[in-house]
Amino acid sequence: MKVTFLGTGTSQGIPVITCNCPVCQSPDHKNKRLRVSVLVEMGDKTIVIDSGPDFRYQMLRANVKDLDAIIYTHEHKDHVAGLDDIRPFNYLLKKNIDIYATTRVQDALKREFSYIFADTHYPGLPQIDVHTITDQPFEIGNTTVIPLNIMHYKLPILGFRIHDFTYITDAKTISEETIEKVKGTKILVINALQHEEHVSHFTLQEAIDFAQKIGAEMTYLTHISHNLGLHEEVEKELPKNIKLAYDGLSIFCE
């Protein structure tokens, strides 16, 4: 299984509009972060977790030629806004795209993209097949995906475990029950917004503490704010098996 980080930034991305801080002004490509998303390629299936506002450019930048499914963690704009840009996959590949989302996320998509779900369809609309997910495992092709209950402040959201890979973003509170489902993961992805306390996201230290509790062989931090600091400097502070993810990074796992 190959995982590519399409975006590793927060809802504003990096650089932030009008910001003159050292991170936003850095020429280092590792400090330039689109909205958070990953591409998962496994067997004959190509999956994206979350289609944020940068989805179109992410597909072009990663040279993605096929897409089977999008899985949604939750309904916030930085995770769903790019759904309309699946249309080239519909048109050129002549297939619908499978959408996996909870009923609450589906309701948000119907509000945001009412024309996709309307009874009257005109040519060129995104073509999707919607699959309702809960906190129970589900199948994509021959692969089992295990949803993980996470709290994003007061909003219940989902992380996902696929084989020995676990992806969690926008977490603030993670129950012991969910932690048990994550344990045994070889590669963990977890959000680390900034050093300072935040109401709805892990701080860097909270992410490190969680990673060490899980004990994965390697942990990658994502959903990173410009407030965290320069990539190269922050990496020097981290334990050897914890790294900052960056846009375009590809990793392999079983």
Coordinates of C-alpha atoms in Angstrom, one line a residue:
M1 CA 0.0 0.0 0.0
K2 CA 1.3 3.4 -1.0
V3 CA 0.2 6.6 0.8
T4 CA 0.9 10.1 -0.5
F5 CA 0.3 13.2 1.5
L6 CA -1.7 15.5 -0.8
G7 CA -2.0 18.2 1.8
T8 CA -0.6 18.6 5.4
G9 CA -1.9 22.1 6.3
T10 CA -4.8 23.5 8.3
S11 CA -8.0 25.1 7.0
Q12 CA -6.0 28.2 6.0
G13 CA -3.1 26.3 4.4
I14 CA 0.5 27.6 4.4
P15 CA 1.3 30.3 3.4
V16 CA -1.6 32.1 5.1
I17 CA -3.0 35.0 3.1
T18 CA -1.3 38.3 4.2
C19 CA 1.0 36.6 6.7
N20 CA 4.7 37.7 6.8
C21 CA 5.9 35.2 9.4
P22 CA 9.1 33.2 8.7
V23 CA 7.1 30.0 7.9
C24 CA 4.8 31.7 5.4
Q25 CA 7.7 33.4 3.8
S26 CA 9.9 30.4 3.7
P27 CA 11.2 29.2 0.3
D28 CA 11.4 25.6 1.6
H29 CA 8.7 23.5 -0.2
K30 CA 8.2 21.6 3.1
N31 CA 6.7 24.7 4.6
K32 CA 4.1 25.1 1.8
R33 CA 1.1 23.1 2.9
L34 CA -2.3 22.6 1.1
R35 CA -5.4 21.6 3.0
V36 CA -5.1 18.2 4.6
S37 CA -5.7 15.0 2.6
V38 CA -4.1 11.7 1.6
L39 CA -4.1 9.4 -1.4
V40 CA -4.1 5.7 -0.7
E41 CA -3.2 3.3 -3.4
M42 CA -3.8 -0.4 -2.6
G43 CA -4.1 -3.2 -5.1
D44 CA -6.5 -2.1 -7.8
K45 CA -8.1 0.7 -5.7
T46 CA -7.2 4.4 -5.5
I47 CA -8.8 6.2 -2.6
V48 CA -8.6 9.8 -1.3
I49 CA -9.4 10.6 2.3
D50 CA -11.1 14.1 2.2
S51 CA -11.5 16.3 -0.8
G52 CA -10.7 19.8 0.4
P53 CA -10.6 23.1 -1.5
D54 CA -7.3 22.2 -3.0
F55 CA -8.5 18.9 -4.4
R56 CA -8.1 19.8 -8.1
Y57 CA -4.6 21.0 -7.8
Q58 CA -3.7 18.1 -5.5
M59 CA -4.8 15.6 -8.2
L60 CA -2.8 17.5 -10.8
R61 CA 0.3 17.8 -8.7
A62 CA 0.3 14.1 -7.7
N63 CA -0.5 13.1 -11.3
V64 CA -3.5 11.0 -10.2
K65 CA -4.9 9.2 -13.2
D66 CA -7.5 7.1 -11.5
L67 CA -9.8 7.5 -8.6
D68 CA -12.3 4.9 -7.2
A69 CA -13.5 6.4 -3.9
I70 CA -13.4 9.3 -1.5
I71 CA -13.8 8.7 2.3
Y72 CA -14.8 11.6 4.5
T73 CA -13.6 12.2 8.0
H74 CA -16.1 15.0 8.6
E75 CA -18.0 17.8 7.0
H76 CA -15.8 20.9 7.6
K77 CA -15.1 23.0 4.5
D78 CA -11.4 22.2 4.4
H79 CA -12.3 18.5 4.1
V80 CA -15.2 18.6 1.6
A81 CA -15.1 21.7 -0.6
G82 CA -13.5 20.0 -3.6
L83 CA -16.1 17.4 -4.3
D84 CA -17.2 19.0 -7.6
D85 CA -13.8 18.5 -9.1
I86 CA -14.3 14.7 -9.4
R87 CA -16.0 15.5 -12.8
P88 CA -12.9 14.8 -15.0
F89 CA -12.7 11.3 -13.5
N90 CA -16.4 10.8 -14.3
Y91 CA -16.0 12.0 -17.9
L92 CA -12.6 10.6 -18.9
L93 CA -12.8 7.3 -17.0
K94 CA -16.5 6.9 -17.6
K95 CA -17.4 5.8 -14.1
N96 CA -19.0 7.1 -10.9
I97 CA -16.9 7.8 -7.9
D98 CA -17.9 6.0 -4.6
I99 CA -18.4 8.3 -1.7
Y100 CA -18.2 6.9 1.9
A101 CA -19.6 9.2 4.6
T102 CA -21.8 9.2 7.7
T103 CA -25.3 10.4 7.3
R104 CA -24.4 13.7 9.0
V105 CA -21.6 14.3 6.5
Q106 CA -24.0 13.3 3.7
D107 CA -26.5 15.9 4.9
A108 CA -23.7 18.6 4.8
L109 CA -22.8 17.5 1.3
K110 CA -26.4 17.8 0.2
R111 CA -26.5 21.3 1.5
E112 CA -23.2 22.3 0.0
F113 CA -23.7 20.5 -3.4
S114 CA -27.5 20.4 -3.7
Y115 CA -27.2 20.2 -7.5
I116 CA -25.3 16.9 -7.3
F117 CA -28.2 15.3 -5.3
A118 CA -31.0 16.9 -7.2
D119 CA -33.6 14.8 -9.0
T120 CA -33.0 16.6 -12.2
H121 CA -29.5 16.0 -13.6
Y122 CA -28.0 18.0 -16.4
P123 CA -24.9 16.9 -18.4
G124 CA -21.6 17.4 -16.6
L125 CA -22.7 17.0 -13.0
P126 CA -20.5 15.0 -10.7
Q127 CA -21.5 11.4 -10.7
I128 CA -21.3 9.7 -7.4
D129 CA -22.5 6.5 -5.6
V130 CA -23.0 7.2 -1.9
H131 CA -22.3 4.6 0.7
T132 CA -23.3 5.2 4.3
I133 CA -20.7 4.4 7.0
T134 CA -20.9 4.3 10.7
D135 CA -18.3 3.2 13.2
Q136 CA -18.4 -0.3 11.9
P137 CA -15.8 -1.7 9.5
F138 CA -16.6 -1.6 5.8
E139 CA -15.1 -2.9 2.6
I140 CA -13.7 -1.1 -0.4
G141 CA -12.9 -3.8 -2.9
N142 CA -11.1 -6.5 -1.0
T143 CA -9.8 -4.1 1.7
T144 CA -11.4 -3.6 5.1
V145 CA -11.5 -0.1 6.4
I146 CA -12.0 0.4 10.2
P147 CA -13.6 3.7 11.2
L148 CA -12.2 5.3 14.4
N149 CA -14.4 7.5 16.6
I150 CA -12.6 10.8 17.4
M151 CA -13.8 14.0 19.0
H152 CA -13.0 17.3 17.2
Y153 CA -13.9 19.5 20.2
K154 CA -17.6 18.7 20.4
L155 CA -18.0 17.3 16.9
P156 CA -17.8 13.5 16.5
I157 CA -15.6 12.7 13.5
L158 CA -13.9 9.6 12.0
G159 CA -10.3 8.5 11.6
F160 CA -9.6 5.3 9.6
R161 CA -7.3 2.3 9.9
I162 CA -6.4 0.3 6.8
H163 CA -4.3 -2.7 7.5
D164 CA -1.3 -1.4 9.5
F165 CA -1.9 2.2 8.5
T166 CA -3.9 4.6 10.6
Y167 CA -5.0 8.1 9.6
I168 CA -6.4 10.6 12.2
T169 CA -6.8 14.3 11.6
D170 CA -8.6 17.1 13.6
A171 CA -8.4 15.1 16.8
K172 CA -8.7 16.7 20.2
T173 CA -10.0 13.8 22.3
I174 CA -9.5 10.0 21.6
S175 CA -11.2 7.4 23.8
E176 CA -9.5 4.4 25.2
E177 CA -11.8 2.2 23.1
T178 CA -10.5 3.9 20.0
I179 CA -6.9 3.7 21.2
E180 CA -7.3 -0.1 21.4
K181 CA -8.3 -0.2 17.8
V182 CA -5.3 1.9 16.8
K183 CA -2.7 -0.2 18.7
G184 CA -0.6 -2.5 16.6
T185 CA -0.5 0.1 13.8
K186 CA 2.9 0.3 12.1
I187 CA 2.4 3.7 10.5
L188 CA 0.4 6.4 12.3
V189 CA -0.7 9.8 11.0
I190 CA -1.9 12.2 13.6
N191 CA -2.7 16.0 13.7
A192 CA -0.3 18.4 15.4
L193 CA -1.6 22.0 15.0
Q194 CA 0.8 24.1 17.0
H195 CA 2.7 24.3 20.3
E196 CA 0.0 26.3 22.2
E197 CA -3.2 24.7 23.6
H198 CA -6.1 24.7 21.1
V199 CA -9.8 23.9 21.8
S200 CA -10.2 21.4 18.9
H201 CA -6.8 20.1 17.8
F202 CA -3.9 18.3 19.3
T203 CA -0.9 20.4 20.2
L204 CA 2.5 19.1 19.1
Q205 CA 3.1 17.6 22.6
E206 CA -0.3 16.0 22.7
A207 CA 0.4 14.4 19.3
I208 CA 3.8 13.2 20.5
D209 CA 2.3 11.7 23.7
F210 CA -0.4 10.0 21.7
A211 CA 2.1 8.6 19.2
Q212 CA 4.2 7.2 22.0
K213 CA 1.2 5.6 23.7
I214 CA 0.4 3.8 20.4
G215 CA 4.0 2.8 19.8
A216 CA 3.9 2.7 16.0
E217 CA 7.1 2.0 14.1
M218 CA 6.7 5.5 12.5
T219 CA 4.4 8.4 13.1
Y220 CA 3.8 11.3 10.7
L221 CA 2.3 14.6 11.9
T222 CA -0.1 16.5 9.8
H223 CA -2.7 19.3 9.9
I224 CA 0.1 21.7 10.7
S225 CA -0.3 25.4 11.3
H226 CA 2.2 28.1 10.5
N227 CA 2.3 28.6 14.3
L228 CA 4.1 25.3 14.7
G229 CA 7.3 26.7 13.2
L230 CA 9.7 25.9 10.4
H231 CA 9.7 22.3 9.2
E232 CA 13.4 21.8 9.6
E233 CA 13.6 23.3 13.0
V234 CA 10.6 21.5 14.5
E235 CA 11.9 18.1 13.1
K236 CA 15.0 18.5 15.3
E237 CA 12.8 18.5 18.4
L238 CA 11.1 15.2 17.6
P239 CA 11.8 11.7 18.7
K240 CA 13.5 9.6 15.9
N241 CA 10.4 7.7 15.0
I242 CA 8.2 10.8 14.7
K243 CA 8.4 13.1 11.7
L244 CA 6.5 16.0 10.2
A245 CA 4.7 15.0 7.1
Y246 CA 4.9 17.4 4.1
D247 CA 3.0 17.8 0.9
G248 CA 4.1 15.2 -1.7
L249 CA 5.7 12.8 0.8
S250 CA 5.0 9.1 -0.2
I251 CA 5.3 6.2 2.3
F252 CA 4.7 2.5 1.9
C253 CA 3.1 0.1 4.4
E254 CA 1.5 -3.3 4.5

